[in-house]
Short mmCIF file of C-alpha atoms in Angstrom, two decimals:
data_model
loop_
_atom_site.label_atom_id
_atom_site.label_comp_id
_atom_site.label_asym_id
_atom_site.label_seq_id
_atom_site.Cartn_x
_atom_site.Cartn_y
_atom_site.Cartn_z
CA MET G 254 0.14 0.00 -0.11
CA THR G 255 1.23 3.27 -0.75
CA ASP G 256 -0.01 6.93 0.89
CA SER G 257 -1.68 7.85 -2.42
CA PRO G 258 -5.19 7.81 -2.69
CA GLY G 259 -5.32 4.81 -5.40
CA TRP G 260 -3.38 1.50 -4.61
CA ALA G 261 -0.25 -0.39 -5.23
CA ALA G 262 2.20 0.50 -8.21
CA PRO G 263 1.26 -0.69 -11.41
CA GLY G 264 2.27 -4.60 -11.94
CA SER G 265 1.35 -7.24 -13.42
CA PRO G 266 1.64 -11.03 -13.54
CA SER G 267 2.98 -10.82 -16.70
CA ASP G 268 5.78 -9.02 -16.06
CA GLY G 269 8.02 -11.46 -13.42
CA GLN G 270 5.00 -11.55 -10.75
CA GLY G 271 3.50 -14.64 -9.60
CA SER G 272 6.26 -16.73 -11.37
CA ASP G 273 6.71 -20.73 -10.25
CA ALA G 274 9.27 -19.69 -8.25
CA ASP G 275 6.84 -18.91 -5.78
CA ARG G 276 5.31 -21.85 -5.74
CA PRO G 277 5.64 -25.22 -3.64
CA ALA G 278 8.31 -28.10 -5.42
CA ALA G 279 6.43 -31.52 -6.13
CA GLN G 280 7.38 -34.03 -3.84
CA PRO G 281 8.76 -37.33 -5.34
CA SER G 282 7.06 -40.33 -5.92
CA GLY G 283 6.67 -42.47 -1.88
CA THR G 284 7.92 -39.78 -0.16
CA ALA G 285 5.48 -38.61 2.49
CA PRO G 286 4.80 -35.39 3.56
CA ASP G 287 6.81 -34.77 6.30
CA GLY G 288 10.02 -36.36 4.91
CA GLY G 289 9.01 -40.03 5.52
CA THR G 290 8.63 -42.77 3.06
CA ALA G 291 5.13 -43.64 2.51
CA PRO G 292 3.46 -47.19 2.26
CA ALA G 293 4.44 -49.03 -0.74
CA GLN G 294 1.52 -49.73 -2.84
CA GLY G 295 1.20 -52.55 -4.68
CA THR G 296 2.27 -52.69 -8.26
CA GLY G 297 1.48 -56.21 -10.14
CA ALA G 298 -1.36 -56.02 -11.87
CA GLY G 299 -3.40 -58.47 -9.69
CA SER G 300 -2.13 -57.17 -6.56
CA ALA G 301 -4.81 -57.25 -4.07
CA PRO G 302 -4.48 -56.40 -0.19
CA GLY G 303 -3.39 -59.30 1.87
CA SER G 304 -1.67 -60.65 -0.49
CA ALA G 305 2.18 -60.81 -0.21
CA ASP G 306 3.55 -61.96 -3.80
CA GLY G 307 1.20 -60.35 -5.98
CA LYS G 308 -1.53 -63.00 -6.00
CA TRP G 309 -5.25 -63.48 -5.46
CA SER G 310 -5.74 -64.79 -1.67
CA ALA G 311 -6.22 -68.44 -1.51
CA THR G 312 -9.41 -67.75 0.51
CA GLN G 313 -10.95 -66.34 -2.45
CA PRO G 314 -14.24 -67.39 -3.09
CA PRO G 315 -15.07 -70.19 -5.71
CA PRO G 316 -16.13 -68.44 -8.92
CA GLY G 317 -19.78 -68.13 -10.07
CA HIS G 318 -21.23 -71.07 -12.03
CA TRP G 319 -22.89 -68.33 -15.03
CA SER G 320 -25.13 -70.41 -17.66
CA SER G 321 -27.41 -69.34 -20.22
CA PRO G 322 -31.02 -69.30 -19.96
CA ALA G 323 -33.09 -72.34 -21.03
CA PRO G 324 -35.04 -71.70 -24.29
CA GLY G 325 -37.83 -69.22 -23.46
CA GLN G 326 -36.90 -68.98 -19.82
CA THR G 327 -37.16 -65.34 -18.69
CA PRO G 328 -33.74 -64.72 -16.01
CA PRO G 329 -34.94 -63.12 -12.67
CA PRO G 330 -34.87 -59.34 -12.68
CA ALA G 331 -31.29 -58.25 -10.80
CA ALA G 332 -31.99 -56.58 -7.28
CA PRO G 333 -31.64 -52.63 -7.19
CA PRO G 334 -28.39 -51.31 -5.53
CA ALA G 335 -28.95 -50.39 -2.62
CA PRO G 336 -29.48 -46.69 -1.40
CA GLN G 337 -25.64 -45.03 -0.49
CA PRO G 338 -26.02 -42.62 2.15
CA GLN G 339 -25.01 -38.94 0.54
CA ALA G 340 -23.71 -36.15 3.13
CA PRO G 341 -25.96 -33.61 2.91
CA GLY G 342 -25.72 -30.87 0.41
CA TRP G 343 -23.25 -33.14 -1.79
CA GLY G 344 -24.14 -33.35 -5.34
CA THR G 345 -28.04 -32.78 -5.49
CA GLY G 346 -27.96 -29.27 -3.49
CA THR G 347 -30.69 -30.65 -1.58
CA GLY G 348 -28.97 -30.77 1.41
CA THR G 349 -28.42 -27.90 3.83
CA GLY G 350 -25.40 -27.25 5.52
CA SER G 351 -22.50 -27.72 3.56
CA PRO G 352 -19.80 -24.84 3.52
CA TYR G 353 -18.78 -26.50 0.25
CA GLN G 354 -21.54 -25.52 -2.05
CA TYR G 355 -22.13 -22.39 -3.72
CA PRO G 356 -25.39 -20.71 -5.07
CA GLY G 357 -25.94 -22.88 -7.98
CA GLY G 358 -24.45 -26.06 -7.68
CA TRP G 359 -21.21 -27.34 -8.33
CA GLY G 360 -18.60 -25.63 -10.91
CA SER G 361 -20.51 -22.01 -10.22
CA THR G 362 -18.15 -19.59 -8.74
CA PRO G 363 -17.97 -17.58 -5.48
CA PRO G 364 -19.58 -14.44 -5.70
CA ALA G 365 -16.82 -11.72 -6.06
CA ALA G 366 -16.46 -9.94 -3.17
CA LYS G 367 -18.34 -5.70 -3.59
CA PRO G 368 -17.02 -3.67 -0.61
CA GLY G 369 -18.43 -0.70 -2.29
CA VAL G 370 -20.02 0.57 -5.54
CA ILE G 371 -18.26 -2.60 -7.85
CA PRO G 372 -17.66 -6.13 -7.48
CA LEU G 373 -14.06 -6.86 -7.33
CA SER G 374 -13.67 -8.79 -10.96
CA PRO G 375 -13.29 -8.24 -14.32
CA LEU G 376 -16.55 -5.64 -15.18
CA GLY G 377 -19.40 -6.06 -17.23
CA LEU G 378 -21.56 -2.88 -19.28
CA GLY G 379 -24.14 -2.93 -16.57
CA GLU G 380 -21.78 -2.84 -13.54
CA ILE G 381 -19.62 -0.04 -14.83
CA LEU G 382 -22.98 1.85 -15.39
CA ASP G 383 -24.83 1.27 -12.46
CA GLY G 384 -20.92 2.05 -10.34
CA SER G 385 -21.33 5.33 -11.85
CA VAL G 386 -24.40 6.16 -10.48
CA GLY G 387 -23.49 4.85 -7.39
CA ILE G 388 -21.14 7.12 -6.94
CA LEU G 389 -23.08 9.82 -8.28
CA ARG G 390 -25.50 9.13 -5.43
CA GLY G 391 -23.29 7.43 -1.95
CA HIS G 392 -20.89 10.39 -2.97
CA TRP G 393 -22.70 13.46 -3.54
CA ARG G 394 -21.44 16.03 -1.93
CA SER G 395 -18.38 15.87 -3.68
CA VAL G 396 -19.39 14.93 -6.82
CA LEU G 397 -21.30 17.74 -7.61
CA THR G 398 -19.32 20.65 -5.84
CA VAL G 399 -16.75 19.28 -8.11
CA SER G 400 -18.60 19.30 -11.01
CA LEU G 401 -21.06 22.81 -10.05
CA VAL G 402 -17.65 24.50 -9.92
CA VAL G 403 -15.70 23.68 -13.72
CA ALA G 404 -19.64 23.46 -14.67
CA ALA G 405 -19.94 27.25 -13.85
CA LEU G 406 -16.57 28.17 -15.15
CA SER G 407 -16.64 26.61 -18.55
CA GLN G 408 -20.51 28.05 -19.01
CA ILE G 409 -19.51 31.29 -18.27
CA ALA G 410 -16.70 31.48 -21.09
CA LEU G 411 -18.68 29.92 -23.04
CA LEU G 412 -21.25 32.29 -23.15
CA LEU G 413 -19.07 35.00 -23.76
CA VAL G 414 -17.36 34.03 -26.26
CA GLN G 415 -21.51 33.03 -28.04
CA ARG G 416 -22.09 36.71 -27.17
CA ALA G 417 -19.34 38.13 -29.11
CA TRP G 418 -19.71 35.49 -31.67
CA LEU G 419 -23.60 36.30 -32.30
CA GLY G 420 -22.51 39.79 -31.97
CA SER G 421 -20.56 39.97 -35.41
CA LEU G 422 -23.14 37.73 -37.28
CA PRO G 423 -25.35 40.13 -39.95
CA VAL G 424 -28.71 40.64 -39.67
CA ALA G 425 -30.89 37.87 -41.22
CA ASP G 426 -32.49 40.31 -43.55
CA ASP G 427 -29.28 41.17 -45.28
CA THR G 428 -27.85 38.90 -48.21
CA LEU G 429 -25.09 37.44 -47.65
CA THR G 430 -22.41 37.88 -50.54
CA PRO G 431 -20.04 34.67 -50.91
CA SER G 432 -17.32 35.69 -49.00
CA GLN G 433 -19.68 36.90 -45.80
CA ALA G 434 -21.09 33.43 -46.07
CA LEU G 435 -17.59 31.73 -45.68
CA ASP G 436 -16.91 34.00 -43.48
CA VAL G 437 -20.17 33.10 -40.95
CA MET G 438 -19.36 29.51 -41.83
CA GLY G 439 -16.07 29.66 -40.33
CA ASN G 440 -16.60 31.88 -37.40
CA ALA G 441 -19.40 29.14 -36.96
CA ALA G 442 -16.53 26.32 -36.63
CA LEU G 443 -14.54 28.31 -34.67
CA PHE G 444 -17.38 28.74 -32.20
CA TYR G 445 -17.99 25.09 -32.01
CA GLY G 446 -15.12 24.08 -32.33
CA PHE G 447 -13.74 25.99 -28.97
CA GLN G 448 -17.33 24.36 -27.72
CA TYR G 449 -16.09 20.89 -28.34
CA PHE G 450 -12.57 21.89 -26.71
CA LEU G 451 -14.27 23.48 -23.70
CA GLU G 452 -16.51 20.30 -23.23
CA ILE G 453 -13.28 18.03 -24.04
CA LEU G 454 -11.41 20.04 -20.83
CA GLY G 455 -14.01 20.06 -18.69
CA LEU G 456 -14.05 16.52 -18.81
CA VAL G 457 -10.75 15.74 -18.42
CA LEU G 458 -10.45 18.33 -15.56
CA VAL G 459 -13.46 16.54 -13.94
CA THR G 460 -12.13 12.94 -14.07
CA ALA G 461 -8.98 13.52 -12.85
CA LEU G 462 -10.10 15.33 -9.46
CA LEU G 463 -12.94 13.08 -9.28
CA ALA G 464 -10.59 10.03 -9.62
CA PRO G 465 -9.84 9.58 -5.90
CA VAL G 466 -13.43 9.98 -4.80
CA VAL G 467 -13.95 7.11 -7.33
CA SER G 468 -11.03 4.99 -5.69
CA ARG G 469 -12.61 5.61 -2.02
CA ALA G 470 -16.15 4.54 -3.41
CA VAL G 471 -15.15 1.31 -4.90
CA LEU G 472 -13.43 0.67 -1.39
CA GLY G 473 -16.31 1.43 -0.17
CA GLN G 474 -14.98 4.33 2.44
CA ALA G 475 -16.57 7.82 2.23
CA SER G 476 -15.17 10.64 0.80
CA THR G 477 -15.12 14.58 1.51
CA VAL G 478 -14.72 17.65 -0.73
CA SER G 479 -11.22 18.76 1.38
CA GLY G 480 -9.85 15.42 1.01
CA THR G 481 -10.82 15.73 -2.59
CA LEU G 482 -9.11 18.64 -2.82
CA LYS G 483 -6.33 17.55 -0.67
CA ALA G 484 -5.45 14.74 -2.92
CA ALA G 485 -5.76 16.73 -5.83
CA GLY G 486 -3.69 19.51 -4.99
CA PRO G 487 0.23 18.34 -5.15
CA LEU G 488 -0.19 17.18 -8.78
CA ALA G 489 -1.93 20.58 -9.89
CA PRO G 490 1.40 20.89 -12.01
CA ARG G 491 1.33 17.97 -13.52
CA LEU G 492 -2.25 18.01 -14.80
CA THR G 493 -2.31 21.15 -16.17
CA ALA G 494 1.03 19.65 -17.92
CA LEU G 495 -1.50 16.72 -19.22
CA ILE G 496 -4.61 18.77 -19.88
CA GLY G 497 -2.16 21.01 -22.22
CA MET G 498 -0.88 17.66 -24.12
CA LEU G 499 -4.25 16.46 -24.41
CA LEU G 500 -5.86 19.64 -26.17
CA LEU G 501 -2.59 19.91 -28.31
CA GLY G 502 -3.15 16.26 -29.19
CA ALA G 503 -6.89 17.04 -29.93
CA VAL G 504 -6.22 20.29 -32.03
CA GLY G 505 -3.85 17.94 -34.21
CA ALA G 506 -5.71 15.62 -34.53
CA VAL G 507 -8.92 17.70 -36.17
CA VAL G 508 -6.29 20.16 -38.22
CA LEU G 509 -3.81 17.95 -39.65
CA PRO G 510 -6.10 15.68 -42.05
CA LEU G 511 -7.36 19.83 -42.95
CA LEU G 512 -4.00 20.86 -43.10
CA PRO G 513 -3.30 20.39 -46.90
CA GLY G 514 -6.55 21.44 -48.11
CA ILE G 515 -5.89 24.85 -45.87
CA LEU G 516 -2.81 25.35 -47.42
CA THR G 517 -3.66 25.09 -51.23
CA GLY G 518 -6.79 26.65 -50.42
CA SER G 519 -8.84 23.86 -51.71
CA PRO G 520 -12.54 23.95 -50.55
CA VAL G 521 -12.71 20.49 -51.98
CA LEU G 522 -9.77 19.03 -50.73
CA THR G 523 -10.59 20.66 -47.06
CA ALA G 524 -14.10 19.18 -46.97
CA LEU G 525 -12.67 15.70 -47.54
CA GLY G 526 -10.13 15.83 -44.86
CA ILE G 527 -12.76 16.41 -42.24
CA PRO G 528 -14.22 12.82 -42.24
CA PHE G 529 -10.14 11.70 -41.72
CA GLY G 530 -9.86 14.55 -38.82
CA ILE G 531 -13.32 13.03 -36.88
CA VAL G 532 -11.48 9.46 -37.24
CA LEU G 533 -8.66 10.70 -35.55
CA LEU G 534 -10.10 12.51 -33.20
CA ALA G 535 -12.03 9.74 -32.19
CA TRP G 536 -8.68 7.17 -32.15
CA PHE G 537 -6.50 10.14 -29.97
CA TYR G 538 -9.61 10.47 -27.45
CA VAL G 539 -9.86 6.84 -26.70
CA THR G 540 -6.17 5.75 -26.30
CA PHE G 541 -5.46 8.71 -24.21
CA ALA G 542 -8.97 8.85 -22.11
CA LEU G 543 -7.40 6.88 -19.24
CA ALA G 544 -4.90 8.74 -18.83
CA PRO G 545 -6.12 11.50 -15.71
CA PRO G 546 -7.45 8.71 -13.70
CA ALA G 547 -3.57 7.05 -14.35
CA LEU G 548 -2.31 9.93 -13.28
CA MET G 549 -4.10 10.75 -10.56
CA LEU G 550 -4.29 7.40 -8.72
CA GLU G 551 -0.82 6.70 -10.02
CA ARG G 552 1.11 9.62 -9.11
CA GLY G 553 3.51 9.79 -11.83
CA SER G 554 4.37 12.28 -14.68
CA ALA G 555 2.14 13.53 -18.06
CA VAL G 556 3.85 11.60 -20.21
CA ALA G 557 3.79 8.40 -17.76
CA ALA G 558 0.29 8.74 -17.59
CA LEU G 559 -0.36 9.25 -21.25
CA LYS G 560 2.03 5.76 -22.10
CA ARG G 561 0.01 4.18 -19.29
CA SER G 562 -2.98 4.40 -20.83
CA ALA G 563 -2.03 3.71 -24.15
CA LYS G 564 -1.13 0.57 -22.68
CA LEU G 565 -4.10 -0.16 -20.87
CA VAL G 566 -6.42 0.48 -24.08
CA LYS G 567 -4.08 -1.73 -26.03
CA GLY G 568 -6.18 -4.23 -27.12
CA ALA G 569 -9.60 -3.59 -25.71
CA TRP G 570 -10.05 -0.09 -27.74
CA TRP G 571 -13.44 -0.66 -29.65
CA ARG G 572 -14.81 -2.15 -25.79
CA ILE G 573 -13.98 0.99 -24.21
CA PHE G 574 -15.12 3.44 -27.56
CA GLY G 575 -18.29 1.36 -27.36
CA ILE G 576 -18.71 2.10 -23.76
CA SER G 577 -17.42 5.60 -23.75
CA LEU G 578 -20.07 6.62 -26.98
CA LEU G 579 -22.68 4.92 -25.12
CA THR G 580 -22.90 6.54 -21.95
CA TRP G 581 -22.28 9.79 -24.02
CA VAL G 582 -25.39 9.07 -25.94
CA ILE G 583 -26.75 8.62 -22.60
CA ARG G 584 -25.69 12.08 -21.25
CA VAL G 585 -26.47 14.25 -24.19
CA ILE G 586 -30.24 12.60 -24.17
CA THR G 587 -30.11 13.46 -19.79
CA ALA G 588 -28.47 16.54 -20.45
CA MET G 589 -30.93 17.93 -23.18
CA VAL G 590 -34.03 16.89 -20.81
CA ILE G 591 -32.90 18.50 -17.77
CA THR G 592 -31.57 21.77 -20.41
CA ALA G 593 -35.26 21.74 -22.30
CA PRO G 594 -37.43 23.47 -19.36
CA PHE G 595 -34.79 26.10 -18.94
CA ALA G 596 -34.48 27.03 -22.80
CA GLY G 597 -38.58 27.47 -22.72
CA LEU G 598 -38.61 29.73 -19.61
CA ALA G 599 -35.28 31.63 -21.33
CA LEU G 600 -37.63 32.14 -24.82
CA LEU G 601 -41.14 32.83 -22.37
CA LEU G 602 -38.89 35.67 -20.49
CA SER G 603 -37.12 37.44 -23.15
CA PRO G 604 -38.17 40.24 -24.46
CA GLU G 605 -38.20 39.22 -27.74
CA GLY G 606 -40.35 36.31 -27.78
CA LEU G 607 -41.20 34.11 -30.05
CA SER G 608 -41.07 36.19 -33.09
CA GLY G 609 -37.25 36.77 -31.96
CA LEU G 610 -36.91 32.82 -31.91
CA LEU G 611 -37.75 33.04 -35.63
CA ASP G 612 -35.54 36.26 -37.01
CA GLY G 613 -32.96 34.84 -34.57
CA THR G 614 -32.92 38.05 -32.41
CA ALA G 615 -33.96 36.40 -29.25
CA ALA G 616 -30.41 34.53 -28.87
CA LEU G 617 -29.22 38.05 -28.64
CA SER G 618 -30.51 39.57 -25.61
CA TRP G 619 -29.05 38.66 -22.41
CA THR G 620 -31.75 37.09 -20.80
CA PHE G 621 -32.24 34.12 -23.01
CA LEU G 622 -28.36 33.56 -22.71
CA VAL G 623 -27.85 33.75 -18.91
CA ILE G 624 -30.62 31.19 -18.59
CA SER G 625 -29.73 28.99 -21.03
CA ALA G 626 -26.18 29.13 -19.45
CA ILE G 627 -28.13 28.26 -16.00
CA GLY G 628 -29.66 25.42 -17.36
CA GLY G 629 -26.51 24.70 -18.96
CA ILE G 630 -24.85 24.30 -15.64
CA VAL G 631 -27.26 22.15 -13.95
CA GLY G 632 -27.09 19.77 -16.94
CA SER G 633 -23.44 19.57 -16.91
CA THR G 634 -23.45 19.37 -13.01
CA VAL G 635 -25.65 15.93 -13.19
CA THR G 636 -24.30 14.60 -15.89
CA VAL G 637 -21.13 15.45 -16.84
CA PRO G 638 -19.68 12.93 -13.38
CA MET G 639 -21.64 9.89 -14.90
CA GLN G 640 -19.27 9.76 -17.86
CA THR G 641 -15.84 10.87 -15.82
CA GLY G 642 -17.22 7.74 -13.47
CA VAL G 643 -17.80 5.34 -15.80
CA THR G 644 -13.95 6.66 -17.51
CA THR G 645 -12.26 6.07 -14.15
CA LEU G 646 -14.43 2.31 -13.77
CA LEU G 647 -13.05 1.70 -17.39
CA TYR G 648 -9.46 1.96 -15.89
CA ILE G 649 -9.93 0.28 -12.86
CA ASP G 650 -11.44 -2.88 -15.19
CA GLN G 651 -8.54 -2.66 -16.89
CA ARG G 652 -6.42 -3.28 -14.52
CA ILE G 653 -8.18 -5.85 -13.10
CA ARG G 654 -7.89 -7.77 -16.20
CA ARG G 655 -4.41 -7.31 -16.65
CA GLU G 656 -2.78 -6.47 -13.61
CA ALA G 657 -4.66 -8.21 -10.84
CA LEU G 658 -6.25 -5.60 -9.07
CA ASP G 659 -8.60 -6.57 -7.23
CA LEU G 660 -6.41 -8.64 -5.36
CA GLU G 661 -4.78 -5.25 -4.39
CA LEU G 662 -8.68 -3.65 -3.99
CA ALA G 663 -9.39 -6.29 -1.58
CA ARG G 664 -6.24 -6.26 0.75
CA ALA G 665 -7.10 -2.18 0.97
CA ALA G 666 -10.89 -3.27 1.82
CA GLY G 667 -9.83 -5.10 4.41
CA LEU G 668 -11.18 -7.97 3.06
CA ASP G 669 -9.41 -11.63 4.05
CA GLY G 670 -9.13 -14.08 2.56
CA TYR G 671 -10.08 -13.45 -0.61
CA GLY G 672 -8.07 -14.45 -4.38
CA THR G 673 -8.89 -15.11 -7.47
CA THR G 674 -6.55 -17.44 -10.26
CA THR G 675 -5.55 -15.68 -12.86
CA ALA G 676 -6.81 -18.42 -15.01
CA GLU G 677 -9.84 -17.16 -14.42
CA ARG G 678 -9.82 -13.84 -15.56
CA PRO G 679 -10.98 -13.08 -19.38
CA GLY G 680 -8.64 -11.18 -21.95
CA GLY G 681 -8.35 -7.33 -21.22
#
């Protein structure tokens, strides 16, 4: 155990841990466990107890006289075997009191220990989603406080940029020239790009800050806001470096495929680079999605966290991508449901009313923008922790699958006699 909010230093059985050198040597044949000589066993094909020369005993009963039944004669039915006494709870599952039978009969594995929000075993999709919701429900003070602060800062920055961008747009009644239309499209792309990267920044920051909360929730321990900030404080410079690297990498993933079209001034070539930019951005996001929890729980450098994420994601990219995408869809739908009443209220209280919505002037109103921003804060505060919780649980799941982290978690939770063999673990 270390003093970090995470667990022991990264290690894998494949890296030399748990080798055959730790196993007891096999005992030679004919040697008792205490070092003495085991009783000799009969080696002849016909050896029997009580025979000194390996032959049948002289007191064997005479062989029975078997003969074929006479024609038309039916042999008597054989007597049924006598019922053998059976220990309760063995084999049939009808007895009670046996400590050796698990629910489901013989062959079933015992249920994994669950000291906190997840069982200490490789996680399925339902367990990851349920654990993420359980973290929000059981540690809502720490989770919502951190999420609220980050969401408020993000929405304020977005509100100011949105107001400046909308103010620069031409009036709807004006006839746009091709150059003006191109400028509008470029400014819109910049604004939505800023919004997207601001969302990434918020996700990374909340994921990193809440990683200690998730680690304590997995162990069934309580967390506080002060404890969360205290754990994250010494890592603030490394976290800042990690966020900068992730943002630069994301921008590079989008811009790199567009660069040929931008340099040549070809709109067609630029448009063709957009799908490649989206694919490259998705690869970058999933490959390094586990870097924030790796940084906070392993307390390494920003570069080490990026390498750890790439190593843990390797071989499980599509699984992590699918779970992250499904969580994102659920989060977006939930946020839309939460923010819809605020959007309606903003429209009703806007001085321009419904007519302003049709001609676009309502969006320029500070009343509309502020109420919509409040709705965005509420929606992000509630839904972002779900996405960040799934990301941290994916990090824990990959370490359970690759490095037997569940054993270390069980020891940290104070569970006695807990263990899982490596052969029972599915591949990561």
